[in-house]
Coordinates of C-alpha atoms in Angstrom, one line a residue:
Chain N
M16 CA -9.0 24.9 9.8
F17 CA -5.2 24.5 10.3
A18 CA -5.2 27.4 12.7
D19 CA -7.9 25.5 14.8
A20 CA -5.7 22.4 14.6
F21 CA -2.7 24.3 15.8
G22 CA -4.8 25.7 18.6
W23 CA -5.9 22.2 19.6
L24 CA -2.4 20.8 19.4
V25 CA -0.9 23.5 21.7
D26 CA -3.8 23.6 24.2
P27 CA -2.3 22.6 27.6
V28 CA -5.6 20.8 28.4
N29 CA -4.8 18.2 25.8
W30 CA -1.3 17.5 27.2
S31 CA -2.2 16.2 30.7
G32 CA -4.4 13.5 32.2
G33 CA -5.3 9.9 31.1
K34 CA -6.6 11.0 27.7
S35 CA -3.8 13.4 26.8
I36 CA -1.9 13.5 23.6
P37 CA 1.3 11.8 25.0
V38 CA -0.8 8.9 26.4
R39 CA -2.5 8.4 23.1
V40 CA 0.7 8.6 21.1
G41 CA 2.1 5.9 23.5
I42 CA -0.8 3.6 23.1
H43 CA -0.9 4.1 19.3
L44 CA 2.9 3.4 19.2
L45 CA 2.5 0.2 21.3
Y46 CA -0.2 -1.2 19.1
C47 CA 1.8 -0.4 16.0
L48 CA 5.1 -1.9 17.2
G49 CA 3.2 -5.0 18.6
A50 CA 1.4 -5.5 15.3
V51 CA 4.4 -5.2 13.1
L52 CA 6.5 -7.4 15.4
G53 CA 3.8 -10.0 15.4
A54 CA 3.3 -9.9 11.7
A55 CA 7.1 -10.0 11.1
L56 CA 7.3 -13.2 13.3
I57 CA 4.8 -14.8 11.0
A58 CA 5.6 -13.3 7.6
V59 CA 9.4 -13.2 7.6
P60 CA 10.1 -16.9 8.1
L61 CA 7.3 -17.8 5.7
G62 CA 8.6 -15.4 3.0
L63 CA 12.1 -16.6 3.4
Y64 CA 11.1 -20.3 3.3
V65 CA 9.0 -19.9 0.2
G66 CA 11.5 -17.6 -1.5
H67 CA 14.4 -20.0 -0.7
T68 CA 12.7 -23.3 -1.7
G69 CA 10.6 -21.8 -4.5
R70 CA 7.7 -24.0 -3.3
G71 CA 4.3 -22.6 -2.7
G72 CA 4.8 -19.2 -4.4
V73 CA 1.5 -19.2 -6.1
V74 CA -0.4 -20.1 -2.9
L75 CA 1.6 -17.4 -1.0
V76 CA 0.8 -14.6 -3.4
G77 CA -2.8 -15.6 -3.8
G78 CA -3.2 -15.9 0.0
S79 CA -1.6 -12.6 0.8
N80 CA -3.7 -10.9 -1.8
A81 CA -6.8 -12.3 -0.2
L82 CA -5.6 -11.0 3.2
R83 CA -5.2 -7.6 1.6
A84 CA -8.8 -7.6 0.6
L85 CA -10.0 -8.2 4.2
P86 CA -11.4 -4.9 5.4
T87 CA -9.6 -4.0 8.7
L88 CA -12.6 -2.1 10.1
G89 CA -14.8 -5.2 9.6
L90 CA -12.1 -7.5 11.0
V91 CA -11.6 -5.3 14.1
T92 CA -15.4 -5.0 14.9
F93 CA -15.9 -8.7 14.3
L94 CA -13.0 -9.8 16.5
Y95 CA -14.0 -7.3 19.2
L96 CA -17.5 -8.7 19.4
V97 CA -16.3 -12.3 19.3
A98 CA -13.5 -11.8 21.9
G99 CA -15.7 -9.5 24.0
G100 CA -12.9 -7.0 24.3
G101 CA -10.7 -4.6 22.5
T102 CA -7.0 -5.4 22.8
T103 CA -6.8 -8.9 21.2
G104 CA -9.2 -8.1 18.4
V105 CA -7.5 -4.9 17.4
L106 CA -4.1 -6.4 17.6
I107 CA -5.1 -9.4 15.4
G108 CA -6.7 -7.1 12.9
L109 CA -3.6 -5.0 12.6
V110 CA -1.3 -8.1 12.4
V111 CA -3.5 -9.4 9.5
L112 CA -3.0 -6.0 7.8
A113 CA 0.7 -6.0 8.3
V114 CA 1.4 -9.5 7.1
P115 CA 1.0 -9.0 3.3
P116 CA 3.6 -6.2 2.8
I117 CA 6.2 -8.0 5.0
L118 CA 5.5 -11.3 3.2
A119 CA 5.9 -9.6 -0.2
G120 CA 9.1 -7.9 0.9
A121 CA 10.7 -11.1 2.2
Y122 CA 9.6 -13.2 -0.7
A123 CA 10.4 -10.7 -3.4
G124 CA 13.7 -10.0 -1.7
I125 CA 14.8 -13.6 -1.9
Q126 CA 13.4 -14.0 -5.4
D127 CA 15.2 -10.8 -6.6
V128 CA 18.6 -12.0 -5.7
D129 CA 20.7 -12.4 -8.8
R130 CA 20.6 -16.0 -10.1
G131 CA 24.3 -15.9 -10.8
V132 CA 25.1 -15.0 -7.2
V133 CA 22.9 -17.9 -5.9
D134 CA 24.5 -20.3 -8.4
A135 CA 27.9 -19.2 -7.4
A136 CA 27.1 -19.8 -3.8
S137 CA 26.0 -23.3 -4.6
G138 CA 29.0 -23.8 -6.8
M139 CA 31.3 -22.9 -3.9
G140 CA 29.8 -25.8 -2.0
M141 CA 27.5 -23.9 0.3
T142 CA 24.7 -25.9 1.9
G143 CA 21.1 -24.7 1.5
A144 CA 21.2 -23.0 5.0
Q145 CA 24.5 -21.4 4.4
R146 CA 23.3 -20.0 1.1
L147 CA 20.1 -18.7 2.7
W148 CA 21.8 -16.9 5.6
R149 CA 25.0 -15.8 4.1
V150 CA 23.9 -14.9 0.5
E151 CA 20.2 -14.7 0.0
V152 CA 19.1 -12.9 3.3
P153 CA 21.8 -10.2 3.2
N154 CA 20.9 -9.5 -0.5
A155 CA 17.2 -9.5 0.3
L156 CA 17.5 -7.0 3.2
P157 CA 16.7 -3.8 1.3
L158 CA 13.4 -5.2 0.0
L159 CA 12.7 -6.9 3.4
V160 CA 13.2 -3.6 5.2
G161 CA 11.0 -1.9 2.5
G162 CA 8.3 -4.4 3.3
L163 CA 8.5 -3.6 7.0
R164 CA 8.3 0.1 6.3
N165 CA 5.2 -0.4 4.1
A166 CA 3.6 -2.5 6.9
M167 CA 4.4 0.1 9.5
L168 CA 2.9 2.9 7.5
Q169 CA -0.3 1.0 7.0
V170 CA -0.5 0.0 10.6
V171 CA 0.1 3.5 11.9
A172 CA -2.6 4.8 9.7
T173 CA -5.1 2.0 10.5
A174 CA -4.6 1.9 14.2
S175 CA -6.8 5.0 14.3
V176 CA -9.6 2.6 13.4
A177 CA -9.1 1.0 16.7
A178 CA -10.5 4.1 18.4
Y179 CA -13.9 3.0 17.0
V180 CA -14.0 0.1 19.4
G181 CA -12.8 2.2 22.3
I182 CA -9.0 2.0 22.3
E183 CA -7.4 5.3 23.2
T184 CA -5.3 5.6 20.1
L185 CA -4.8 8.8 18.0
G186 CA -7.9 7.9 16.1
R187 CA -9.9 9.1 19.2
P188 CA -9.5 12.8 18.4
L189 CA -10.4 12.1 14.8
L190 CA -13.7 10.4 15.7
D191 CA -14.5 12.7 18.6
G192 CA -13.7 15.8 16.5
L193 CA -16.0 14.4 13.8
R194 CA -18.8 13.7 16.1
V195 CA -19.0 17.1 17.7
L196 CA -17.7 18.8 14.5
D197 CA -14.6 20.2 16.2
Y198 CA -12.4 20.5 13.2
G199 CA -9.4 21.6 15.2
Q200 CA -9.4 18.3 17.1
F201 CA -10.1 16.4 13.9
V202 CA -7.3 17.9 11.8
G203 CA -5.0 18.0 14.9
G204 CA -5.4 14.3 15.4
A205 CA -4.8 13.7 11.7
I206 CA -1.6 15.7 11.8
L207 CA -0.3 13.8 14.8
I208 CA -0.9 10.4 13.0
A209 CA 0.9 11.6 9.9
L210 CA 3.8 12.9 12.0
L211 CA 4.1 9.6 13.9
A212 CA 4.1 7.8 10.5
V213 CA 6.9 10.0 9.2
V214 CA 9.0 9.6 12.4
L215 CA 8.6 5.8 12.4
D216 CA 9.4 5.6 8.7
V217 CA 12.6 7.6 9.2
V218 CA 13.6 5.4 12.2
L219 CA 13.0 2.2 10.1
A220 CA 14.9 3.7 7.2
G221 CA 17.8 4.4 9.5
L222 CA 17.6 0.9 10.9
G223 CA 17.6 -0.4 7.4
R224 CA 20.8 1.5 6.6
L225 CA 22.4 -0.1 9.7
V226 CA 21.6 -3.6 8.7
V227 CA 22.0 -3.6 5.0
P228 CA 25.6 -4.7 4.1
A229 CA 27.9 -1.9 2.9
G230 CA 28.7 -3.8 -0.3
L231 CA 25.1 -3.8 -1.3
R232 CA 24.7 -0.1 -0.8
L233 CA 27.8 0.5 -3.0
S234 CA 26.5 -1.7 -5.8
A235 CA 23.1 0.0 -5.6
K236 CA 24.9 3.4 -5.9
A237 CA 26.9 2.1 -8.8
R238 CA 23.7 0.9 -10.5
R239 CA 22.0 4.3 -9.9
A240 CA 25.0 6.0 -11.5
G241 CA 24.8 3.6 -14.5
S242 CA 22.3 3.5 -17.2
P243 CA 18.6 3.5 -16.4
K244 CA 18.2 0.4 -18.5
A245 CA 20.3 -1.6 -16.1
R246 CA 18.1 -0.5 -13.3
S247 CA 14.8 -1.5 -14.9
G248 CA 16.3 -4.8 -16.0
G249 CA 16.8 -5.6 -12.4
S250 CA 13.3 -4.8 -11.3
Q251 CA 11.9 -6.7 -14.3
S252 CA 13.3 -10.0 -13.1
R253 CA 11.2 -9.8 -10.0
R254 CA 7.9 -9.7 -11.8
R255 CA 6.3 -13.1 -12.2
G256 CA 2.8 -12.0 -11.8
E257 CA 3.2 -11.0 -8.2
P258 CA 3.3 -7.4 -7.1
A259 CA 6.7 -6.0 -6.3
P260 CA 7.1 -4.6 -2.8
V261 CA 7.0 -1.1 -4.2
E262 CA 3.4 -1.8 -5.2
S263 CA 2.4 -3.2 -1.9
G264 CA 2.0 0.1 -0.1
G265 CA -1.6 -0.1 -1.1
S266 CA -3.9 0.4 1.8
T267 CA -3.1 3.1 4.2
A268 CA -6.3 3.1 6.1
Chain W
M19 CA -24.7 -0.2 -0.3
L20 CA -22.8 -2.6 -2.6
L21 CA -23.2 -0.2 -5.5
D22 CA -22.0 2.7 -3.4
H23 CA -19.0 0.6 -2.5
V24 CA -18.3 -0.3 -6.2
Y25 CA -18.6 3.4 -7.2
L26 CA -16.4 4.7 -4.4
S27 CA -13.7 2.2 -5.0
L28 CA -13.6 1.9 -8.8
V29 CA -13.9 5.6 -9.8
P30 CA -10.6 6.4 -8.1
L31 CA -9.1 3.3 -9.7
V32 CA -10.0 4.4 -13.3
V33 CA -9.1 8.0 -12.7
S34 CA -5.7 7.1 -11.2
V35 CA -4.8 4.7 -14.0
A36 CA -5.2 7.6 -16.5
L37 CA -3.3 10.0 -14.2
A38 CA -0.5 7.5 -13.6
I39 CA 0.0 6.9 -17.3
V40 CA 0.4 10.6 -17.9
L41 CA 2.7 11.1 -14.9
G42 CA 4.6 7.9 -15.6
L43 CA 5.3 9.1 -19.1
L44 CA 6.6 12.4 -17.7
C45 CA 8.8 10.5 -15.3
H46 CA 10.1 8.4 -18.1
R47 CA 10.9 11.4 -20.3
F48 CA 12.3 13.7 -17.7
R49 CA 14.6 12.5 -15.0
Q50 CA 14.0 15.4 -12.6
V51 CA 10.2 14.8 -12.7
N52 CA 11.0 11.1 -11.9
A53 CA 12.9 11.9 -8.8
A54 CA 10.4 14.5 -7.6
L55 CA 7.3 12.3 -8.2
I56 CA 8.8 9.2 -6.5
G57 CA 9.6 11.4 -3.5
I58 CA 6.1 12.8 -3.5
S59 CA 4.4 9.4 -3.7
N60 CA 6.5 8.2 -0.8
I61 CA 5.4 11.1 1.3
V62 CA 1.7 10.5 0.3
Y63 CA 1.9 7.1 1.9
T64 CA 2.8 8.6 5.3
I65 CA -0.6 10.3 5.3
P66 CA -3.3 8.0 6.8
S67 CA -6.5 7.9 4.8
L68 CA -8.7 8.9 7.7
A69 CA -6.4 11.9 8.0
L70 CA -6.6 12.6 4.3
F71 CA -10.4 12.4 4.5
A72 CA -10.0 15.2 7.0
I73 CA -7.5 17.4 5.3
I74 CA -9.0 17.3 1.8
P75 CA -12.1 19.3 2.8
A76 CA -9.8 21.9 4.4
V77 CA -7.8 22.2 1.3
I78 CA -10.5 22.2 -1.4
G79 CA -13.4 23.4 0.7
T80 CA -15.8 20.5 0.4
Q81 CA -18.1 19.3 3.3
V82 CA -16.4 16.9 5.7
L83 CA -19.1 14.2 5.0
D84 CA -18.9 14.5 1.2
P85 CA -18.1 11.2 -0.5
V86 CA -16.0 13.2 -2.9
N87 CA -13.4 13.3 -0.2
V88 CA -13.1 9.5 -0.1
I89 CA -12.9 9.4 -3.9
L90 CA -10.2 12.1 -4.0
A91 CA -8.2 10.5 -1.2
L92 CA -8.2 7.0 -2.9
T93 CA -7.3 8.6 -6.2
V94 CA -4.3 10.2 -4.6
Y95 CA -3.2 7.0 -3.1
T96 CA -3.7 4.8 -6.1
T97 CA -2.0 7.3 -8.4
A98 CA 1.0 7.4 -6.1
L99 CA 1.0 3.6 -6.1
L100 CA 0.9 3.3 -9.9
V101 CA 3.3 6.0 -11.1
R102 CA 6.4 4.1 -10.3
P103 CA 5.4 0.8 -12.0
V104 CA 4.3 2.7 -15.1
A105 CA 7.6 4.6 -15.3
E106 CA 9.6 1.4 -14.7
A107 CA 7.6 -0.5 -17.3
L108 CA 8.2 2.2 -19.9
A109 CA 11.9 2.3 -19.1
A110 CA 12.0 -1.5 -19.5
V111 CA 10.7 -1.4 -23.1
P112 CA 13.8 -2.6 -25.1
A113 CA 15.6 0.1 -27.0
H114 CA 15.5 -1.8 -30.3
V115 CA 11.7 -2.0 -30.1
T116 CA 11.3 1.8 -29.9
A117 CA 14.0 2.3 -32.4
A118 CA 12.2 0.0 -34.8
A119 CA 9.0 1.8 -34.3
T120 CA 10.7 5.1 -34.9
A121 CA 12.4 3.7 -38.1
M122 CA 9.0 2.7 -39.3
G123 CA 7.9 6.3 -39.2
F124 CA 6.0 6.3 -35.9
R125 CA 5.7 9.8 -34.4
P126 CA 6.3 9.9 -30.6
L127 CA 2.6 10.0 -29.6
R128 CA 1.7 7.1 -31.8
R129 CA 4.8 5.2 -30.8
F130 CA 3.8 5.7 -27.2
L131 CA 0.2 4.7 -27.6
T132 CA 0.7 1.7 -29.9
V133 CA 4.0 0.4 -28.9
E134 CA 5.4 1.5 -25.5
L135 CA 2.1 1.6 -23.5
P136 CA 0.8 -1.9 -24.6
L137 CA 4.2 -3.3 -23.7
A138 CA 3.9 -1.7 -20.2
V139 CA 0.5 -3.3 -19.6
P140 CA 1.6 -6.5 -17.7
V141 CA 3.5 -4.4 -15.1
L142 CA 0.7 -1.8 -15.0
A143 CA -1.9 -4.5 -14.5
A144 CA 0.0 -6.0 -11.5
G145 CA -0.1 -2.5 -9.9
V146 CA -3.8 -2.0 -10.8
R147 CA -4.7 -5.3 -9.2
V148 CA -3.0 -4.3 -5.9
G149 CA -4.7 -0.9 -6.1
S150 CA -8.1 -2.3 -6.7
V151 CA -7.9 -4.8 -3.8
S152 CA -6.7 -2.2 -1.4
N153 CA -9.2 0.4 -2.6
I154 CA -12.1 -2.0 -2.1
S155 CA -11.0 -2.8 1.5
L156 CA -10.2 0.8 2.3
V157 CA -13.5 2.3 1.2
S158 CA -15.1 0.8 4.3
V159 CA -13.0 3.1 6.5
G160 CA -15.1 5.9 5.0
A161 CA -18.0 4.6 7.1
L162 CA -16.3 6.1 10.1
I163 CA -16.8 9.5 8.5
G164 CA -20.3 8.7 7.4
T165 CA -19.8 7.9 3.6
G166 CA -21.8 4.8 2.6
G167 CA -20.3 1.6 1.2
L168 CA -20.2 -1.8 2.9
G169 CA -18.4 -0.2 5.9
T170 CA -21.8 0.9 7.1
L171 CA -22.5 -2.8 7.8
F172 CA -19.6 -2.9 10.2
T173 CA -20.6 0.2 12.1
D174 CA -24.2 -0.9 12.2
G175 CA -23.3 -4.3 13.4
F176 CA -20.9 -3.0 16.0
R177 CA -23.4 -0.5 17.4
Q178 CA -26.1 -3.2 17.7
R179 CA -23.6 -5.8 19.0
Y180 CA -24.7 -8.1 16.2
L181 CA -22.3 -10.2 14.1
A182 CA -24.4 -11.0 11.1
P183 CA -24.0 -7.7 9.2
I184 CA -20.3 -7.6 9.9
I185 CA -19.8 -11.1 8.5
I186 CA -21.9 -10.3 5.5
G187 CA -19.9 -7.1 5.0
I188 CA -16.6 -8.9 5.1
V189 CA -17.8 -11.6 2.8
L190 CA -19.2 -9.1 0.3
T191 CA -16.0 -7.1 0.3
L192 CA -13.9 -10.3 -0.3
V193 CA -16.3 -11.4 -3.1
L194 CA -16.2 -7.9 -4.7
A195 CA -12.4 -7.8 -4.6
L196 CA -12.2 -11.3 -6.1
V197 CA -14.7 -10.4 -8.9
V198 CA -12.9 -7.2 -9.8
D199 CA -9.5 -8.9 -9.7
L200 CA -10.8 -11.6 -12.1
L201 CA -12.1 -9.0 -14.5
L202 CA -8.8 -7.2 -14.4
V203 CA -6.9 -10.4 -15.2
L204 CA -9.3 -11.0 -18.1
L205 CA -8.8 -7.5 -19.3
R206 CA -5.0 -7.8 -19.0
N207 CA -5.1 -11.1 -21.1
R208 CA -7.2 -9.4 -23.8
L209 CA -4.8 -6.5 -23.9
T210 CA -1.6 -8.7 -24.1
P211 CA -2.4 -11.5 -26.5
W212 CA 1.4 -11.9 -27.2
V213 CA 2.0 -13.2 -23.7
R214 CA -0.2 -16.2 -24.3
A215 CA 1.3 -16.7 -27.7
G216 CA 4.6 -17.0 -26.0
G217 CA 6.3 -14.2 -27.8
A218 CA 8.7 -11.9 -26.0
P219 CA 8.6 -8.1 -26.8

């Protein structure tokens, strides 16, 4: 089966024309970037606001759990039929999928900032906005980036569903391969999606390293070197009934 | 169809809770296992489920359309999701609690089952809730490879250009997720009476 997949992957026929592998990778990528960007525009400000003010946390967690339960395939087929076309429906479906993990990352990131640090910032006379941008957001960046990575993984995986409503994503070889029982194409498409997911995850992890302040990396390193108890104490403070961002990687469709 | 959906989403959940407890215990006891398993579970998330549905039959030799593939794929995901919270929850049990249990003569297995594991339930329950919700919404993707569940309503509705089945499918999925979540919360409350009593571990 994997030999068939390799055969499909290296077949020159699949590398040229309007339905070639590069074109599909490009379309897949565009949908993923668009969806994560759109979701970030909605979820990051909302998560920061709720985390900063502490208002509406219950509604936020409940709402984003309800979003998680929305089946993407149902949403995409529904929106496709309502809008009478592919692009908008698919994009909205993917944005809805990407919002909960980003929201969880932003909210938990702010919530997870050491109370002592926040109090110190207030004590130094920082205004609410100063505290948010200069203390809370930089400290929240690791979890925020974690949320973005989770969202990207889910969207890359789920964009294959878009092929069902006729978008030329990498889901196409999966569905075509399945229909005509061409396992090489089927598994080949699967391998391409997994590869794309790995590459995007590595890129986002790299971006994360660039934006996370050096001091925070140092302190994380120090904590890793320290006792395991100190580490688990930190993650414990985040749990107030809502799932931590680590647990939000849930649905890779 | 609804029963198929319940079966396909809850079997993996139950199996992976059991697996995650065993693996989480191993992570907690052995540091090397911890590093390895966390790495593996991160990699698991880079594999899309539709792809996993495809690769599982190649690896274990089942038919492509066998529902077992969906169950196995979801079990792999949910276990990967739960291992970390279990390990973290076990690590978070205060040392004086385990020391007290040991001093009372509890052997490691009994101490684990009656002291450490119950104290890990709140964190485990949070993970299981996320796992159940995402399983329930994920099972519908299985309809694309022809395994039952409510996803069939989406593919049928789409083929016939008819909204009603799709809406019914979405609503049923949401209701199912809500009911299962409520049951999980009830179960968690039953298992952790000390939380309501206001006592800290």
